[in-house]
Amino acid sequence: MEFQLLIEQLLNGLQFGTMLFLMSAGLTLVFGVMGLINLAHGSFYMIGAFGAALFAEITGSFSIGLISSFIVAMFAGVITEILVIRKLYKKDHLDQVLATFALILIFSEGIRWLFGAYPLYLNIPAELNASVSLPLEIIYSKYRLLIIAIGILIAFFLYILTSKTLLGIRIKAGQNDREMISVLGVNIKTLYTIVFALGAALAGLSGALIGAIQSVEVGMGEPVLILAFVVIIIGGIGSIKGAFVGALLVGVTDTLGRFLLPELFKLFFDNADANLIGSSIASMSIYILMAIVLIFKPSGLFGERSA
Amino acid sequence: MMSEKKLNFLILIFLFLVPLFSILLNDIYITTLFSKIVILAIAGIGLNLILGYGGMVSFGHAAFFGLGGYVTGILAFHFNNYEPIQILIFEFEGTNQLLFVWIFTLIFSSLLALFIGYFSLRTTGVYFIMITLAFAQMLYYFSISWPTYGGEDGLSLSLRNQIPFLNTMDPITFFYICYVWLIIAIIFVKFILNSPLGISLKASKENDDRVRSVGINPKKVKLISFIISGAITGLAGSLYADLNRFVSPTILSWQMSGEIMILVILGGMFRLYGPILGAFFYIILEQFLGGITENWQFWLGFIILLEVLYAKAGIMSFLIKDKYDEKTSS
């Protein structure tokens, strides 16, 4: 029993990790390619979730909801990039932090204006809202397995995109020398808009996928945003591979930490104290992980240069 | 247009007269509102020492602000229920004497700043922003998950802490206590900035290697400045807890760090009095917009965005003209 529970928690960690990856992929690309700290990335997560809830309500189809989350967030990304973000590339990090902080306020209040202060619910279709039995007598939620599958699929797609396609080569080139690639005739402005919109769309999709498990509400993006930052710092800024490894590491550490640490402390303290200390430390565990990584490897696990 | 000195003087005079306006308008809320402004200004002055003058973008100053608040709250909590505080084998009595509270706050926030600064200063740039954020988040989640002091619900203080011969519950008295701390913070930071420490701090912002080449260790300079900055912000947090008679994890949240940072930049970095104007405009804007529309944050966001995109040097530069403008507008 104990073993099945552990595997189940591990799968939960994987599911959490793959979602974090969807969120972090855009963040790390935008950060690596354009040198932009985008605090408003969490807003696209929220916008995607709201978009999915809205269109799933209208059409009655969950999959249309998911697809529209991707499209709605992508559109929001394009508009934001053209109106605001474009002006920030040449400014210093401090201005970027402030301006995108302001964007959070605008997006959050804007959504509250449109949809009201109450959370929306996005229902998982019945055929996914079930459990499947896996080998070794493990029973696990179908929907969460689907999330893991989507996450891995997108990771694979992004890997192909960044390493095998022309767009990926241009992105990489832009990361290294943005002047040279514009001299070579690549429209760097459009390239940046595409990268930004792709990142926003992925964040929107992950918002919709998670919004179906939790609830769709204003402010849902910010806690995830902070986690995504932890992921890309651990993985190394600008690296998709780093984001993937970092996301899984953070997802599994957080989930298993909450599960195992109280058990571990039970060896030393009585039950109540162990639960208290264990869960307190578990809630900090990923930040401790990040601090340790930064102390020993100041540019992250797969980071090449310090930004 | 006027000189910076004259504007600074006007700011201090204006703040000094706030309780008088408040009495004349028969609205004591004004005094309380300005106590909040003064406290946030102190926090901002603390942050500005490293942000504006040292170029260290700390996105985790809520850690110090919140720690100051919690030290104050916890001491009062133990004073009220007569249980001593146990740390390993040591036992401490709680206290409601502000002088002790302040001393403890300064000690603890300096120690925290030493710890956070020691590790964070190994990194630079974006990584520094993120690691300071990570440390603040650790404290935030710790405060939520540790139930002894209220957890997520926070901790109420039944009365403000005391100073002999003064009634701290009186809003005007409390305002002047904050005002005095503001003056102390200004004088202290000014003293630091003109001391060898401050000069090497400003130099290390421009070029670490040159600082090192004249035999000064820039890391040490930055660490000491970071500690001073954290201590000042911690003290502001302590005052904030007493002002509201309440502390909760909110003051440790990353939004708090963002707020302190915004008011520093809104007022104008590289200027000692910038955070005061920043805090003033931030709070007044919040009050004003909050009065006319429920969605005031939407408009606040717009104003901050416009300020960043088009008026980078901060509010103080609208009011004065001097040599700093070339530097800050670049």
XYZ file of C-alpha atoms in Angstrom:
637
model
C 0.000 0.000 0.000
C 2.741 2.343 1.045
C 4.485 1.637 -2.261
C 1.408 2.357 -4.390
C 0.913 5.612 -2.525
C 4.511 6.601 -3.215
C 4.117 5.887 -6.941
C 0.885 7.842 -6.971
C 2.629 10.818 -5.376
C 5.450 10.477 -7.840
C 2.943 10.643 -10.695
C 1.353 13.688 -9.096
C 4.808 15.234 -8.995
C 5.302 14.420 -12.671
C 1.950 15.930 -13.553
C 2.763 19.085 -11.587
C 6.188 19.160 -13.228
C 4.924 18.859 -16.801
C 2.464 21.697 -16.175
C 5.252 23.815 -14.771
C 7.210 23.012 -17.889
C 4.472 24.393 -20.164
C 4.510 27.530 -18.058
C 8.308 27.792 -17.931
C 9.043 27.068 -21.582
C 7.742 30.428 -22.765
C 9.256 32.250 -19.839
C 12.714 30.836 -20.422
C 12.592 31.501 -24.193
C 11.453 35.085 -23.723
C 14.069 35.511 -21.052
C 16.826 33.875 -23.046
C 16.054 35.295 -26.478
C 14.844 38.781 -25.653
C 16.469 39.220 -22.247
C 13.098 40.134 -20.812
C 11.830 39.388 -17.313
C 8.137 38.908 -17.834
C 6.180 38.903 -14.586
C 2.957 39.074 -16.598
C 3.480 35.533 -17.872
C 1.136 34.334 -15.110
C -1.575 36.533 -16.583
C -1.559 34.495 -19.796
C -2.027 31.393 -17.681
C -5.093 33.065 -16.185
C -6.348 34.365 -19.535
C -6.038 30.894 -21.037
C -8.040 29.388 -18.200
C -10.773 32.007 -18.502
C -10.834 31.617 -22.270
C -11.243 27.857 -21.891
C -14.000 28.241 -19.295
C -15.851 30.713 -21.499
C -15.682 28.709 -24.730
C -16.321 25.384 -23.015
C -19.445 26.956 -21.540
C -20.602 28.295 -24.907
C -19.858 25.232 -27.011
C -20.249 22.613 -24.317
C -17.043 20.943 -25.475
C -14.014 20.575 -23.253
C -11.602 20.053 -26.118
C -12.765 23.218 -27.866
C -12.201 24.944 -24.531
C -8.616 23.661 -24.457
C -7.934 24.723 -28.026
C -9.402 28.159 -27.469
C -7.286 28.619 -24.326
C -4.252 28.244 -26.555
C -5.613 30.656 -29.173
C -6.960 33.270 -26.747
C -3.699 33.411 -24.811
C -1.753 33.599 -28.060
C -3.800 36.577 -29.198
C -3.359 38.268 -25.839
C 0.347 37.606 -26.186
C 0.571 39.153 -29.656
C -1.325 42.268 -28.592
C 0.681 42.701 -25.407
C 3.941 42.222 -27.244
C 3.124 44.811 -29.873
C 1.691 47.400 -27.504
C 3.995 47.157 -24.512
C 6.625 44.434 -24.401
C 8.361 45.635 -27.558
C 9.260 48.883 -25.827
C 10.879 47.024 -22.943
C 13.589 44.970 -24.662
C 16.136 47.726 -24.510
C 15.278 48.833 -20.978
C 16.978 47.431 -17.905
C 15.619 44.587 -15.805
C 14.238 46.920 -13.187
C 11.967 48.655 -15.708
C 10.875 45.319 -17.109
C 9.937 44.083 -13.649
C 7.935 47.226 -12.978
C 6.189 47.418 -16.333
C 5.177 43.773 -16.312
C 4.089 44.116 -12.669
C 1.820 46.898 -13.915
C 0.552 44.542 -16.640
C -0.439 42.032 -13.948
C -2.561 44.683 -12.270
C -4.174 45.591 -15.575
C -4.890 42.000 -16.635
C -6.139 40.868 -13.223
C -8.458 43.810 -12.781
C -9.543 43.645 -16.407
C -10.572 39.996 -16.015
C -12.310 40.795 -12.725
C -14.179 43.524 -14.552
C -15.306 41.196 -17.327
C -16.050 38.031 -15.370
C -16.751 39.224 -11.839
C -14.974 38.273 -8.641
C -16.281 34.700 -8.341
C -14.291 31.724 -9.591
C -15.532 29.906 -12.687
C -15.592 26.154 -13.030
C -14.270 24.233 -15.946
C -15.578 20.675 -15.841
C -13.575 17.714 -16.984
C -15.667 15.555 -19.350
C -16.983 12.381 -17.746
C -14.898 10.016 -19.843
C -11.700 11.637 -18.575
C -12.932 12.101 -15.027
C -12.201 8.505 -14.117
C -9.383 6.329 -12.917
C -7.385 3.803 -14.800
C -5.511 0.890 -13.331
C -1.859 0.687 -14.176
C 0.470 -2.261 -13.626
C 1.455 -3.075 -10.016
C -2.102 -2.385 -8.844
C -1.703 1.340 -9.173
C -4.879 3.289 -9.744
C -4.504 6.767 -11.144
C -6.639 9.569 -12.547
C -7.083 9.458 -16.309
C -7.110 13.225 -16.612
C -3.807 13.657 -14.797
C -2.244 11.025 -17.030
C -3.512 13.009 -20.007
C -1.834 16.125 -18.632
C 1.457 14.266 -18.287
C 1.109 13.016 -21.861
C 0.322 16.470 -23.244
C 3.254 17.960 -21.331
C 5.713 15.384 -22.656
C 4.328 15.718 -26.174
C 4.804 19.482 -26.110
C 8.273 19.118 -24.637
C 9.146 16.850 -27.565
C 7.573 19.288 -30.027
C 9.512 22.204 -28.545
C 12.711 20.201 -28.675
C 12.184 19.553 -32.395
C 11.152 23.163 -32.946
C 14.182 24.670 -31.279
C 16.790 22.262 -32.568
C 15.594 21.092 -36.005
C 13.602 23.874 -37.640
C 14.530 27.156 -39.230
C 12.533 29.064 -36.623
C 14.464 27.321 -33.862
C 17.784 28.138 -35.470
C 16.751 31.764 -35.785
C 15.669 31.840 -32.155
C 19.018 30.425 -31.122
C 20.842 32.885 -33.339
C 18.833 35.748 -31.869
C 19.855 34.580 -28.435
C 23.511 34.858 -29.349
C 23.636 37.939 -31.503
C 20.531 39.872 -32.299
C 22.220 42.397 -34.548
C 23.898 39.805 -36.727
C 20.683 37.924 -37.377
C 18.815 41.072 -38.367
C 21.656 41.911 -40.721
C 21.141 38.486 -42.292
C 17.642 39.518 -43.246
C 15.598 37.949 -40.479
C 12.812 40.189 -39.276
C 13.726 40.182 -35.637
C 10.616 42.067 -34.593
C 8.321 39.392 -35.986
C 10.538 36.675 -34.584
C 10.211 38.180 -31.108
C 6.448 38.465 -31.466
C 6.217 34.804 -32.502
C 8.354 33.629 -29.579
C 6.402 35.734 -27.114
C 3.025 34.596 -28.456
C 4.086 30.948 -28.429
C 5.139 31.275 -24.790
C 1.866 32.990 -23.902
C -0.139 30.294 -25.702
C 1.609 27.486 -23.820
C 1.003 29.289 -20.535
C -2.657 29.676 -21.490
C -2.965 25.971 -22.276
C -1.447 24.966 -18.954
C -3.795 27.400 -17.204
C -6.763 25.701 -18.813
C -5.508 22.193 -18.028
C -4.930 23.047 -14.369
C -8.011 25.257 -14.171
C -10.079 22.130 -14.772
C -8.590 20.457 -11.676
C -8.643 23.552 -9.496
C -10.805 26.589 -10.131
C -10.538 29.377 -12.658
C -10.067 32.623 -10.770
C -8.314 35.972 -10.832
C -4.835 35.758 -9.351
C -4.429 32.044 -10.180
C -1.398 32.787 -12.333
C 0.917 34.472 -9.877
C 1.767 31.532 -7.579
C 2.528 29.456 -10.682
C 4.546 32.302 -12.152
C 6.832 32.381 -9.144
C 7.262 28.605 -9.400
C 8.051 28.944 -13.098
C 10.769 31.442 -12.248
C 12.196 28.986 -9.762
C 12.157 26.368 -12.533
C 13.994 28.444 -15.102
C 16.541 29.655 -12.574
C 17.246 26.085 -11.521
C 17.348 24.889 -15.145
C 19.373 27.805 -16.443
C 17.899 30.736 -18.302
C 17.157 30.265 -21.988
C 17.463 26.505 -22.010
C 14.398 24.423 -22.943
C 16.152 21.313 -21.693
C 16.903 23.118 -18.436
C 13.271 24.152 -18.113
C 12.157 20.542 -18.588
C 14.578 19.088 -16.056
C 13.978 21.985 -13.651
C 10.205 21.643 -13.910
C 10.240 17.924 -13.182
C 12.697 18.468 -10.347
C 10.534 21.173 -8.782
C 7.309 19.234 -9.321
C 8.630 16.048 -7.785
C 10.473 17.787 -4.935
C 7.396 19.722 -3.936
C 4.966 16.811 -4.118
C 7.216 14.199 -2.555
C 8.429 16.710 0.037
C 4.915 17.268 1.285
C 4.393 13.528 1.418
C 7.733 12.281 2.750
C 9.068 15.016 5.037
C 6.391 14.625 7.744
C 7.062 10.874 7.654
C 10.779 11.486 7.932
C 10.418 13.776 10.925
C 8.242 11.174 12.641
C 11.452 9.263 13.234
C 12.684 12.065 15.493
C 9.632 13.819 16.922
C 6.187 12.837 18.062
C 3.403 12.822 15.467
C 1.960 16.312 15.853
C 5.343 18.028 15.882
C 6.575 15.967 12.966
C 3.584 16.932 10.835
C 4.039 20.567 11.742
C 7.766 20.773 11.081
C 7.592 18.478 8.076
C 4.860 20.397 6.305
C 6.471 23.751 7.097
C 9.779 22.691 5.619
C 8.028 20.993 2.700
C 6.316 24.250 1.771
C 9.738 25.874 1.517
C 11.510 22.912 -0.083
C 11.639 24.133 -3.679
C 12.999 27.515 -2.637
C 15.648 25.745 -0.608
C 16.396 23.630 -3.701
C 16.732 26.774 -5.808
C 18.971 28.498 -3.283
C 21.236 25.422 -3.139
C 21.464 25.222 -6.933
C 22.273 28.921 -7.223
C 24.884 28.781 -4.496
C 26.756 25.940 -6.177
C 25.934 26.705 -9.796
C 25.108 30.396 -10.045
C 23.880 30.164 -13.646
C 21.596 27.164 -13.186
C 21.976 23.513 -14.155
C 22.021 24.023 -17.939
C 22.749 27.750 -18.092
C 25.636 28.753 -20.283
C 26.070 32.386 -19.472
C 25.115 34.553 -16.534
C 22.492 37.104 -17.452
C 11.428 74.104 -10.664
C 13.448 74.322 -7.502
C 16.575 72.857 -6.029
C 16.497 69.387 -4.559
C 17.443 70.735 -1.132
C 14.521 73.102 -1.072
C 12.092 70.406 -2.156
C 13.414 68.043 0.517
C 12.925 70.714 3.138
C 9.374 71.368 1.936
C 8.571 67.658 2.093
C 9.701 67.445 5.719
C 7.813 70.592 6.724
C 4.680 69.369 4.990
C 4.841 66.002 6.735
C 5.458 67.703 10.065
C 2.276 69.753 9.611
C 0.083 66.806 8.595
C -1.467 66.308 12.077
C -2.329 70.017 12.084
C -4.221 69.709 8.790
C -5.824 66.642 10.164
C -7.093 68.547 13.227
C -8.183 71.537 11.159
C -10.122 69.318 8.752
C -11.417 67.341 11.717
C -10.421 64.092 10.069
C -8.005 62.006 12.127
C -7.868 59.383 9.374
C -5.515 61.683 7.465
C -2.916 61.300 10.213
C -3.214 57.513 10.142
C -2.956 57.504 6.367
C 0.196 59.587 6.528
C 1.646 57.305 9.205
C 1.344 54.562 6.606
C 2.993 56.787 4.004
C 5.880 57.624 6.342
C 6.380 53.943 7.252
C 6.434 52.822 3.624
C 8.804 55.693 2.890
C 11.201 54.356 5.543
C 11.015 50.897 3.958
C 11.655 52.506 0.580
C 14.638 54.470 1.862
C 16.057 51.192 3.135
C 15.603 49.519 -0.231
C 16.817 52.535 -2.185
C 20.193 52.405 -0.436
C 21.006 49.175 -2.287
C 18.670 49.569 -5.267
C 19.357 53.140 -6.295
C 22.850 53.651 -4.963
C 24.169 50.087 -5.041
C 22.431 48.752 -8.167
C 21.279 45.615 -6.338
C 17.725 44.841 -7.408
C 16.335 43.056 -4.370
C 12.932 41.583 -5.103
C 12.692 40.205 -1.598
C 12.613 43.128 0.759
C 9.233 41.985 2.044
C 11.286 39.422 3.965
C 12.726 42.166 6.157
C 9.541 44.187 6.291
C 7.608 41.101 7.305
C 10.227 39.904 9.759
C 10.116 43.275 11.511
C 6.356 42.968 11.673
C 6.473 39.442 13.025
C 9.167 40.184 15.628
C 6.941 42.964 16.912
C 3.819 40.841 16.800
C 5.402 37.805 18.427
C 6.975 39.777 21.285
C 3.617 41.422 22.025
C 1.828 38.081 21.700
C 4.046 36.503 24.357
C 3.765 39.553 26.560
C 0.000 39.272 26.471
C -0.291 35.566 27.234
C 2.619 35.465 29.739
C 4.244 32.514 27.996
C 7.974 32.857 27.556
C 9.423 32.395 24.058
C 11.465 29.235 23.813
C 14.353 29.018 21.405
C 16.131 25.705 22.018
C 17.137 25.909 25.679
C 16.832 29.661 26.009
C 13.738 31.375 27.255
C 12.739 34.969 26.639
C 9.936 37.010 28.042
C 7.710 38.835 25.592
C 7.685 42.602 25.791
C 5.431 45.477 24.878
C 8.126 48.128 25.281
C 8.762 49.673 21.891
C 12.385 50.471 22.655
C 13.112 46.771 23.199
C 10.916 45.792 20.277
C 12.892 48.072 17.990
C 16.224 46.762 19.241
C 15.121 43.163 18.673
C 13.751 44.069 15.252
C 17.020 45.685 14.223
C 19.052 42.722 15.481
C 16.895 40.082 13.808
C 16.490 41.868 10.502
C 20.242 42.512 10.368
C 20.922 38.835 10.997
C 18.424 37.837 8.322
C 20.003 40.311 5.919
C 23.439 38.902 6.708
C 22.178 35.411 5.898
C 20.237 36.304 2.747
C 22.875 38.757 1.560
C 25.747 36.338 2.087
C 24.213 33.790 -0.281
C 22.443 36.151 -2.683
C 25.490 38.306 -3.367
C 27.230 35.336 -4.941
C 24.943 35.969 -7.881
C 24.298 39.051 -9.971
C 21.708 40.431 -12.354
C 18.581 38.395 -12.891
C 19.769 35.617 -10.642
C 20.126 38.084 -7.771
C 16.573 39.318 -8.330
C 15.294 35.766 -8.258
C 17.286 34.455 -5.304
C 16.216 37.346 -3.086
C 12.655 36.591 -4.183
C 13.167 32.934 -3.312
C 14.316 33.727 0.223
C 11.325 35.997 0.802
C 9.018 33.278 -0.530
C 10.536 30.779 1.917
C 9.606 33.029 4.818
C 6.180 33.657 3.310
C 5.313 29.976 3.055
C 6.847 29.311 6.439
C 4.629 31.973 8.028
C 1.562 30.438 6.387
C 2.295 26.886 7.427
C 3.442 27.610 11.002
C 0.221 27.734 13.043
C 1.591 29.007 16.383
C 1.372 32.643 15.322
C -1.876 32.558 13.423
C -0.634 30.973 10.190
C -2.551 32.346 7.261
C -4.919 34.334 9.491
C -2.174 36.450 10.993
C -1.723 37.764 14.478
C -3.591 40.611 16.139
C -2.073 42.916 18.728
C -4.661 44.041 21.255
C -2.811 47.296 21.933
C 0.090 49.077 20.299
C 3.411 48.581 22.045
C 4.323 51.223 24.579
C 6.897 53.943 25.115
C 7.232 55.448 28.633
C 5.347 58.773 29.007
C 3.749 58.543 25.558
C 0.351 57.292 24.521
C 1.079 55.338 21.354
C -2.612 54.642 20.785
C -3.070 58.317 19.995
C -2.777 58.608 16.184
C -0.916 61.913 16.307
C 1.659 60.637 18.807
C 2.174 57.546 16.728
C 2.553 59.620 13.574
C 5.340 61.645 15.178
C 7.069 58.470 16.334
C 7.130 57.353 12.699
C 8.197 60.825 11.632
C 11.154 60.766 14.004
C 12.182 57.379 12.606
C 11.932 58.798 9.104
C 14.305 61.623 10.047
C 16.679 59.163 11.708
C 16.599 56.939 8.606
C 17.319 59.902 6.320
C 20.188 61.200 8.434
C 21.635 57.719 8.806
C 21.482 56.880 5.105
C 22.873 60.280 4.210
C 25.736 59.662 6.625
C 26.343 56.230 5.060
C 26.286 57.633 1.533
C 28.935 60.209 2.375
C 31.085 57.748 4.302
C 33.797 55.613 2.676
C 31.312 52.734 2.701
C 28.734 54.648 0.672
C 31.292 55.991 -1.747
C 32.672 52.530 -2.423
C 29.110 51.228 -2.748
C 28.322 53.773 -5.445
C 31.641 52.993 -7.100
C 31.041 49.250 -7.046
C 27.725 49.794 -8.816
C 29.673 51.300 -11.700
C 32.645 48.990 -11.752
C 33.524 46.176 -9.359
C 37.000 45.640 -10.735
C 38.122 49.203 -10.211
C 36.885 49.106 -6.620
C 38.864 45.933 -6.116
C 41.933 47.493 -7.689
C 42.111 50.173 -5.013
C 42.124 47.498 -2.338
C 38.475 47.466 -1.333
C 36.481 44.250 -1.330
C 33.264 45.132 -3.210
C 31.444 42.065 -1.926
C 31.994 43.162 1.650
C 30.810 46.678 0.846
C 27.676 45.291 -0.787
C 27.009 42.887 2.058
C 27.277 45.593 4.722
C 25.001 47.861 2.697
C 22.560 45.007 2.236
C 22.465 44.468 6.006
C 21.859 48.161 6.700
C 19.163 48.209 4.046
C 17.468 45.161 5.525
C 17.598 46.578 9.049
C 15.957 49.859 7.993
C 13.211 48.044 6.098
C 12.752 45.696 9.061
C 12.225 48.635 11.357
C 9.592 49.999 8.997
C 7.875 46.611 9.193
C 7.846 46.816 12.972
C 6.193 50.253 12.846
C 3.719 48.922 10.293
C 2.701 46.085 12.609
C 2.127 48.566 15.421
C 0.210 50.934 13.169
C -2.259 48.250 12.099
C -2.001 46.259 15.335
C -1.962 43.263 13.029
C 0.550 41.156 11.147
C -0.207 38.521 8.536
C 1.736 36.673 5.843
C 0.579 39.337 3.366
C 3.425 41.605 4.451
C 5.872 38.834 3.516
C 4.354 38.296 0.078
C 6.127 39.089 -3.167
C 3.497 41.734 -3.894
C 4.804 43.599 -0.844
C 8.342 43.461 -2.261
C 6.954 44.765 -5.530
C 5.099 47.556 -3.786
C 8.203 48.781 -1.954
C 10.135 48.629 -5.190
C 7.440 50.513 -7.092
C 7.304 53.377 -4.664
C 11.082 53.741 -4.759
C 11.046 53.947 -8.534
C 7.880 56.030 -8.688
C 9.527 58.644 -6.492
C 12.857 58.527 -8.236
C 15.924 56.455 -7.527
C 19.294 58.050 -6.767
C 17.464 60.533 -4.567
C 17.312 60.233 -0.814
C 13.821 61.722 -0.544
C 12.483 59.937 -3.630
C 10.825 57.098 -1.682
C 8.903 59.623 0.432
C 7.306 61.186 -2.620
C 6.849 57.726 -4.113
C 5.048 56.451 -1.007
C 2.957 59.612 -0.918
C 1.797 59.282 -4.508
C 1.317 55.542 -4.290
C -0.910 55.687 -1.210
C -2.796 58.815 -2.290
C -3.376 57.293 -5.712
C -4.611 54.104 -4.090
C -6.989 56.101 -1.876
C -8.130 58.380 -4.658
C -8.657 55.695 -7.297
C -10.146 53.377 -4.666
C -12.691 56.106 -3.921
C -13.868 56.570 -7.481
C -13.716 53.067 -8.902
C -13.753 49.529 -7.637
C -11.203 48.552 -10.251
C -8.603 51.052 -9.116
C -5.761 48.571 -9.599
C -6.483 48.605 -13.318
C -5.777 52.325 -13.501
C -2.887 52.091 -11.091
C -1.362 49.570 -13.482
C -1.818 51.985 -16.359
C -0.193 54.829 -14.479
C 2.806 52.709 -13.482
C 3.138 51.468 -17.054
C 3.114 54.983 -18.471
C 5.604 56.087 -15.834
C 8.022 53.275 -16.737
C 7.666 53.718 -20.481
C 7.732 57.477 -20.691
C 8.894 59.148 -17.463
C 11.648 57.019 -16.158
C 13.411 59.382 -13.788
C 10.585 59.503 -11.262
C 8.342 62.116 -9.766
C 11.144 64.099 -8.153
C 12.572 64.889 -11.556
C 9.329 66.595 -12.541
C 9.748 68.967 -9.649
C 13.426 69.730 -9.794
C 16.116 70.105 -12.377
C 19.736 69.269 -11.735
C 22.746 67.257 -12.728
C 21.157 63.873 -11.976
C 18.707 64.137 -14.803
C 21.143 63.263 -17.538
C 22.170 60.185 -15.654
C 18.719 58.943 -14.781
C 17.130 59.516 -18.138
C 19.641 57.374 -19.983
